[in-house]
CSV table of C-alpha atoms and ligand atoms in Angstrom, one decimal:
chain,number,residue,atom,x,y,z
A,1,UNK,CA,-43.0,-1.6,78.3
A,2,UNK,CA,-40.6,-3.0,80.4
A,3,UNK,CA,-40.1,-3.2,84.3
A,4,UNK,CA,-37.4,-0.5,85.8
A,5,UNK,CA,-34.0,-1.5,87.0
A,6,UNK,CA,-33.6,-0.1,90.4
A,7,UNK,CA,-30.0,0.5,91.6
A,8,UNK,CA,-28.4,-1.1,94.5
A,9,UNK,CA,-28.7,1.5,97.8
A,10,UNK,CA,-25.2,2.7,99.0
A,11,UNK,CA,-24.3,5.3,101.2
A,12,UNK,CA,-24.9,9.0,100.5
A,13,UNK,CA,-21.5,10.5,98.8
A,14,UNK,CA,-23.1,13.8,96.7
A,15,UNK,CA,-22.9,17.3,98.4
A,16,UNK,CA,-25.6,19.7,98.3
A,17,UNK,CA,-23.3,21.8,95.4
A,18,UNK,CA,-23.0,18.4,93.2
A,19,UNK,CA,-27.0,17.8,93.7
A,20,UNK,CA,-27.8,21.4,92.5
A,21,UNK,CA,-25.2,20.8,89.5
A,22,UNK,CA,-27.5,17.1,88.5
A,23,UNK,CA,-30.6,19.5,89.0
A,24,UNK,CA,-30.1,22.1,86.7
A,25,UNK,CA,-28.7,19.9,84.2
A,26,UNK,CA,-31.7,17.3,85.0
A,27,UNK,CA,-34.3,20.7,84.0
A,28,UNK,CA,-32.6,21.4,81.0
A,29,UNK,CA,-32.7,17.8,79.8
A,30,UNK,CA,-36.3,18.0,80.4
A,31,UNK,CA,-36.6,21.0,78.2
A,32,UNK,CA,-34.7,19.8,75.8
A,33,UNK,CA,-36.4,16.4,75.5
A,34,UNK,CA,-39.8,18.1,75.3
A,35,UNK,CA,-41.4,17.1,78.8
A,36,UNK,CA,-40.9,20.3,80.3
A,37,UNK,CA,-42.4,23.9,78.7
A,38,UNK,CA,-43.9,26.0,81.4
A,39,UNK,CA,-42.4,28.5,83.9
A,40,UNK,CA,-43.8,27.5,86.7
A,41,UNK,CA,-43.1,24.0,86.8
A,42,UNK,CA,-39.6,24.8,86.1
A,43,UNK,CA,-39.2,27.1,88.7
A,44,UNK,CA,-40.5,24.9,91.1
A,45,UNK,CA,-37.8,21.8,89.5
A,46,UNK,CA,-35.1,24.0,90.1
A,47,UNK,CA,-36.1,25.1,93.7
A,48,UNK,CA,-37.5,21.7,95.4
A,49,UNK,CA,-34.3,19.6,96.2
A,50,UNK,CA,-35.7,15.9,95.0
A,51,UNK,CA,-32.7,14.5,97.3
A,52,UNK,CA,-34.1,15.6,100.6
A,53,UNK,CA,-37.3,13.2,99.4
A,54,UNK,CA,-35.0,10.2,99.0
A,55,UNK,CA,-34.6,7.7,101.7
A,56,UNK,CA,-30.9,7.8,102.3
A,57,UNK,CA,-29.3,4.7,101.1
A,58,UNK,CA,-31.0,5.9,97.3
A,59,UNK,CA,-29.9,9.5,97.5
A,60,UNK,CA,-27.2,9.9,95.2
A,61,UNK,CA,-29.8,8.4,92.3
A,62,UNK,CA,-32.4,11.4,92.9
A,63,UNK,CA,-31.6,12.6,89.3
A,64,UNK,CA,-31.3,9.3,87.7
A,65,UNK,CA,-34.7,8.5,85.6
A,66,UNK,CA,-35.9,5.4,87.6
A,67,UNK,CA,-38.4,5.0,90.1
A,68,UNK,CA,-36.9,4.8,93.7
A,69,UNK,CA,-37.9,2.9,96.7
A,70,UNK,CA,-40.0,4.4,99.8
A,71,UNK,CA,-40.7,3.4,102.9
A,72,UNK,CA,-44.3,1.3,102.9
A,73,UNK,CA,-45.9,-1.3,100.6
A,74,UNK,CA,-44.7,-1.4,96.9
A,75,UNK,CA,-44.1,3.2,97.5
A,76,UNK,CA,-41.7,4.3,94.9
A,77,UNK,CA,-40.9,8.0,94.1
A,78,UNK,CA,-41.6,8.8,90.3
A,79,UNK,CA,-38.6,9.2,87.9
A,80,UNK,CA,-37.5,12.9,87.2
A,81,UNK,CA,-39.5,13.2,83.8
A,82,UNK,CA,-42.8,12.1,85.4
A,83,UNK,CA,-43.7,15.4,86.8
A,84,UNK,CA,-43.7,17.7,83.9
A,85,UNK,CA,-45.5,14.6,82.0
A,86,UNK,CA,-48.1,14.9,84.4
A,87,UNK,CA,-48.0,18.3,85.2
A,88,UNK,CA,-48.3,20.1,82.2
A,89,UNK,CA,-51.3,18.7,80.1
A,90,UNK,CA,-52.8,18.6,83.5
A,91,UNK,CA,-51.8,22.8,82.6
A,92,UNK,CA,-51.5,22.9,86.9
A,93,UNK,CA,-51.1,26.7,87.3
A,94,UNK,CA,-51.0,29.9,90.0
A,95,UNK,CA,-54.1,29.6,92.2
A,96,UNK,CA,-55.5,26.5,91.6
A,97,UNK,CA,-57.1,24.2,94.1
A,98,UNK,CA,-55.1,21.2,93.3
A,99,UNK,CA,-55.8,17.3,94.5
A,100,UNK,CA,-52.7,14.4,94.3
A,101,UNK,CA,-53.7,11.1,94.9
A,102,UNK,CA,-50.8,9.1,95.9
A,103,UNK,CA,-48.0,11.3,98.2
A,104,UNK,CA,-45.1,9.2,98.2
A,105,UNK,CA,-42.0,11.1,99.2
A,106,UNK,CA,-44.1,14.0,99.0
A,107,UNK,CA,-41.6,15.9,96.2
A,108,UNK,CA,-44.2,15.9,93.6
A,109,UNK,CA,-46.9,18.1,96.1
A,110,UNK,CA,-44.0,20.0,97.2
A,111,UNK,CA,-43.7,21.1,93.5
A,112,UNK,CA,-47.2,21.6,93.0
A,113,UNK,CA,-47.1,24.1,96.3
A,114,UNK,CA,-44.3,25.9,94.6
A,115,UNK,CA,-46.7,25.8,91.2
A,116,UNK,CA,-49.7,26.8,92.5
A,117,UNK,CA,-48.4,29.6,94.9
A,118,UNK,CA,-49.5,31.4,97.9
A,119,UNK,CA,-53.3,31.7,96.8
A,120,UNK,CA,-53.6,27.8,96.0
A,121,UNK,CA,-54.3,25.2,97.8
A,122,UNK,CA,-52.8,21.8,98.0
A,123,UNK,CA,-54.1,18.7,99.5
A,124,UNK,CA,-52.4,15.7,98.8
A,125,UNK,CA,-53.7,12.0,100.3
A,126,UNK,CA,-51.6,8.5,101.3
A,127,UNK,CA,-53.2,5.0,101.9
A,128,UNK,CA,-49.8,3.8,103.1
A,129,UNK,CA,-48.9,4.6,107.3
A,130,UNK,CA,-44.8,4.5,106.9
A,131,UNK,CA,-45.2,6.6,103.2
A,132,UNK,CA,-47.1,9.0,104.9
A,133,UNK,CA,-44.6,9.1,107.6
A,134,UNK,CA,-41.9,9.5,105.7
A,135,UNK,CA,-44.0,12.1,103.4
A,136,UNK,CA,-44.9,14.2,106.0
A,137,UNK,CA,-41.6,14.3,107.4
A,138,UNK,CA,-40.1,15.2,104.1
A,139,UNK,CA,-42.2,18.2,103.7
A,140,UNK,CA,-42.2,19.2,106.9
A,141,UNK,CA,-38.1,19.2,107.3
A,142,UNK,CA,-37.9,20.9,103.5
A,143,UNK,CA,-40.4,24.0,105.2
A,144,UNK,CA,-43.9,23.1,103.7
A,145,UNK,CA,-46.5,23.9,105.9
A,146,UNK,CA,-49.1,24.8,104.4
A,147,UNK,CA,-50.1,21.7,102.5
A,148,UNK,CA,-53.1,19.6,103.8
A,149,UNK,CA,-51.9,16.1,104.2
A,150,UNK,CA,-54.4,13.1,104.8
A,151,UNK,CA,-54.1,9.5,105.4
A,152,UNK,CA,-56.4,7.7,103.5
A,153,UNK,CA,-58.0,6.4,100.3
A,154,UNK,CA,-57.6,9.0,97.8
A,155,UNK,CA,-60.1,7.0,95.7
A,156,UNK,CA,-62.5,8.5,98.0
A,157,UNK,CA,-61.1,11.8,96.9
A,158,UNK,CA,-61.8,14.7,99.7
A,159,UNK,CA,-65.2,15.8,99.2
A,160,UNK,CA,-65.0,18.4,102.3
A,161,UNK,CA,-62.9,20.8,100.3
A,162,UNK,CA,-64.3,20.1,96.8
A,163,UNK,CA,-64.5,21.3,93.9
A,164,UNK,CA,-60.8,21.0,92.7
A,165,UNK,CA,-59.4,22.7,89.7
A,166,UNK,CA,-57.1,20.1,89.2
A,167,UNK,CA,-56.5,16.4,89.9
A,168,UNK,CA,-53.5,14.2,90.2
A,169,UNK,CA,-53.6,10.1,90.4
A,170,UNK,CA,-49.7,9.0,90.9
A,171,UNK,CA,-51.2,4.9,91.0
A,172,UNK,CA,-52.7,2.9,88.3
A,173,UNK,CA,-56.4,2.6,88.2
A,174,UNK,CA,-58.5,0.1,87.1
A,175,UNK,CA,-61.1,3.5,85.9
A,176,UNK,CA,-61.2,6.5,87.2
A,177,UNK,CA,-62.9,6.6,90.8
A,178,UNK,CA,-65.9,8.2,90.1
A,179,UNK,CA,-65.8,10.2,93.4
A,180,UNK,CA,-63.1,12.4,91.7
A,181,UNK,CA,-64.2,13.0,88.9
A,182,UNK,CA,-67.3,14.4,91.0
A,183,UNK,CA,-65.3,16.5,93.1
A,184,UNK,CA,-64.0,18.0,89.9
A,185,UNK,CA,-64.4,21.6,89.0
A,186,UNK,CA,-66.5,22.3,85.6
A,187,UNK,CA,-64.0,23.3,83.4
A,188,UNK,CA,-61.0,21.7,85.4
A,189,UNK,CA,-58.7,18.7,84.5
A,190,UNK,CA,-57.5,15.2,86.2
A,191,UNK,CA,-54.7,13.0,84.9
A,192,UNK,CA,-53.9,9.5,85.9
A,193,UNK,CA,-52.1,5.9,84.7
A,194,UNK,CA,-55.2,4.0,83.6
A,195,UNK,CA,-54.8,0.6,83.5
A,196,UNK,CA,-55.7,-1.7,80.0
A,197,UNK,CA,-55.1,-5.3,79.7
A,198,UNK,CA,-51.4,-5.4,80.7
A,199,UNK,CA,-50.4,-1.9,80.1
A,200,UNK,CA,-51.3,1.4,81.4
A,201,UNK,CA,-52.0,4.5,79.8
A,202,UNK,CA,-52.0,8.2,81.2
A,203,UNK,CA,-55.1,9.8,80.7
A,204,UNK,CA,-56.2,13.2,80.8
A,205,UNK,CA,-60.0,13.8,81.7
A,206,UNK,CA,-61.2,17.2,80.7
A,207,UNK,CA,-64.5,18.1,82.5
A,208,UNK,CA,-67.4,21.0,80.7
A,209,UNK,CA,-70.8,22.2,80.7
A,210,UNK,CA,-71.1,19.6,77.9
A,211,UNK,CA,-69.5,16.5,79.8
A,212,UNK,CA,-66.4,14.5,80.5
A,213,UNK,CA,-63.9,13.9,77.5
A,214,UNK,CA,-61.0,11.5,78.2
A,215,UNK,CA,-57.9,11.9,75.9
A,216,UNK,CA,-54.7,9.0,75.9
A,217,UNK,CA,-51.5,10.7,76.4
A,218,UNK,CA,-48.6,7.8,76.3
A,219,UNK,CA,-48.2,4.4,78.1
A,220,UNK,CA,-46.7,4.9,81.5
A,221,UNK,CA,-45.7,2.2,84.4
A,222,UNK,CA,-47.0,3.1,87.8
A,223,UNK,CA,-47.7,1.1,90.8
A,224,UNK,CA,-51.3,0.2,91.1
A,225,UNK,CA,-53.8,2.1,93.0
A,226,UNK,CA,-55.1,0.7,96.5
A,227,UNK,CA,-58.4,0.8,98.1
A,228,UNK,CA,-61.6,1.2,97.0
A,229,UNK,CA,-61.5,1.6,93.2
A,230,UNK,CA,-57.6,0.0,93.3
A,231,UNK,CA,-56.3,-3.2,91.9
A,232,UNK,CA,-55.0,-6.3,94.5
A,233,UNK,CA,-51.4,-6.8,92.8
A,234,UNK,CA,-48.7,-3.9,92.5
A,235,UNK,CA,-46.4,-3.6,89.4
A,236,UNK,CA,-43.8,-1.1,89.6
B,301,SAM,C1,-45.8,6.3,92.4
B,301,SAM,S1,-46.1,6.6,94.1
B,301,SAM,C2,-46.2,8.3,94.2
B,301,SAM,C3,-45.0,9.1,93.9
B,301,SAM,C4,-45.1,10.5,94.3
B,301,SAM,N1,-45.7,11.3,93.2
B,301,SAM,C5,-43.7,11.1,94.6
B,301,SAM,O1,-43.4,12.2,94.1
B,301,SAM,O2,-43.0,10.5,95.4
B,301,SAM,C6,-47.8,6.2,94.3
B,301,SAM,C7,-48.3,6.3,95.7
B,301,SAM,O3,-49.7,6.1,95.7
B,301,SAM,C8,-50.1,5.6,96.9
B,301,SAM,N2,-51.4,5.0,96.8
B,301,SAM,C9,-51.8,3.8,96.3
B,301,SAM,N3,-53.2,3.7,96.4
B,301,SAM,C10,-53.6,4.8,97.0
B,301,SAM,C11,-54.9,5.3,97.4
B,301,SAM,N4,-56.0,4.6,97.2
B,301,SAM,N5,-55.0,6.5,98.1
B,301,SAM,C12,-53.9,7.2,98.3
B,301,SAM,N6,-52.6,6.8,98.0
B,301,SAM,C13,-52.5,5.6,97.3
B,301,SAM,C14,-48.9,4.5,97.2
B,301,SAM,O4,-48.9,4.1,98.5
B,301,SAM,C15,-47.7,5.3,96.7
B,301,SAM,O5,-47.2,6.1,97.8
């Protein structure tokens, strides 16, 4: 797999009308291509505005499928396709008590807070000071409140509120930090880029009374995971 071409920044030019146009189009692409299946998740693609998560100067790209820049060290926001490729073997539903590793721009919990609903919970954590900034500021100016952020290693995971139903790593790991898959519900599921040799591969971990079974879903390209159970250099 190769590296992503990134386009140049420019100023904004799109109007809220021409963003919801590339939106709806971007959902049924998604469908069409086989990424995107359940009602949820596409509920929440076509409510959450992926444009308000973009820095300003990379805007008019949000529905472009590249990786975008963020504010902080090596931050990008995932490409469009990346959250139903996560998202649905993960099967995130209504109600769950869900964990993200790795906030970003913060559009990827805001969709889970739409997926999950009023009775879920969301808790999302960011290693990065300005990407947490500019996370928390996203959420908070696109109305969600109710999502517990925390600045951190999310290697660590958040023990306080476990156990989780489901569990979301958006950086490439070396394995997967044993603390999460601790802080895992019996019976729940955690995806994440797992990192072999000089690829990576999205894995899906399915936890039961009988153990942990790991399954390899696709080779992905993420930036690598910091902290604790991370890797020293980043790769977009
Ligand atoms: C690909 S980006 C996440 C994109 C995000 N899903 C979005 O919608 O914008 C990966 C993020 O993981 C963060 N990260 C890396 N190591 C981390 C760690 N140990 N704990 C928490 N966040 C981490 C990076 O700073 C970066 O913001």
């Amino acid at each position: 797999m190769t590296g992503w071409i990134i386009p140049p920044p420019k100023n904004p030019t799109k109007t809220k009308e021409q963003f919801g146009i590339e939106r709806a189009e971007k959902v049924q692409q998604l469908i069409r291509k086989g990424y995107l299946k359940s009602k949820r998740i596409k509920e929440a693609l076509l409510k959450v505005p992926r444009e308000d998560f973009i820095p300003d100067n990379y805007s008019d790209y949000a529905y472009l499928e590249v990786p975008l820049p963020l504010p902080g060290e090596k931050a990008t926001i995932s490409c469009p396709h990346s959250y139903p490729l996560f998202y649905e073997p993960l099967g995130l539903d209504q109600d769950h008590r869900f964990l993200e590793i790795g906030l970003g721009s913060g559009y990827g919990t805001a969709l889970a807070r739409e997926i999950v609903g009023s009775e879920g919970l969301v808790i999302a954590i960011e290693i990065d000071p300005s990407t947490f900034e500019f996370a928390a500021r996203n959420l908070r100016n696109a109305g969600y409140t109710d999502i517990l952020l925390i600045r951190g290693d999310g290697g660590l995971g958040y023990p306080r509120l476990a156990p989780y139903d489901r569990i979301c790593l958006t950086a490439a790991c070396p394995e997967i930090p044993p603390p999460l898959v601790e802080q895992l519900r019996t019976g729940g599921r955690l995806i994440a880029p797992v990192i072999e040799g000089k690829t990576q591969n999205l894995v899906l971990l399915k936890k039961s009374e009988e153990g942990v079974r790991t399954e390899t879903l696709c080779e992905v390209l993420y930036v690598f995971l910091r902290g604790r159970y991370g890797k020293d250099e980043g790769a977009f």
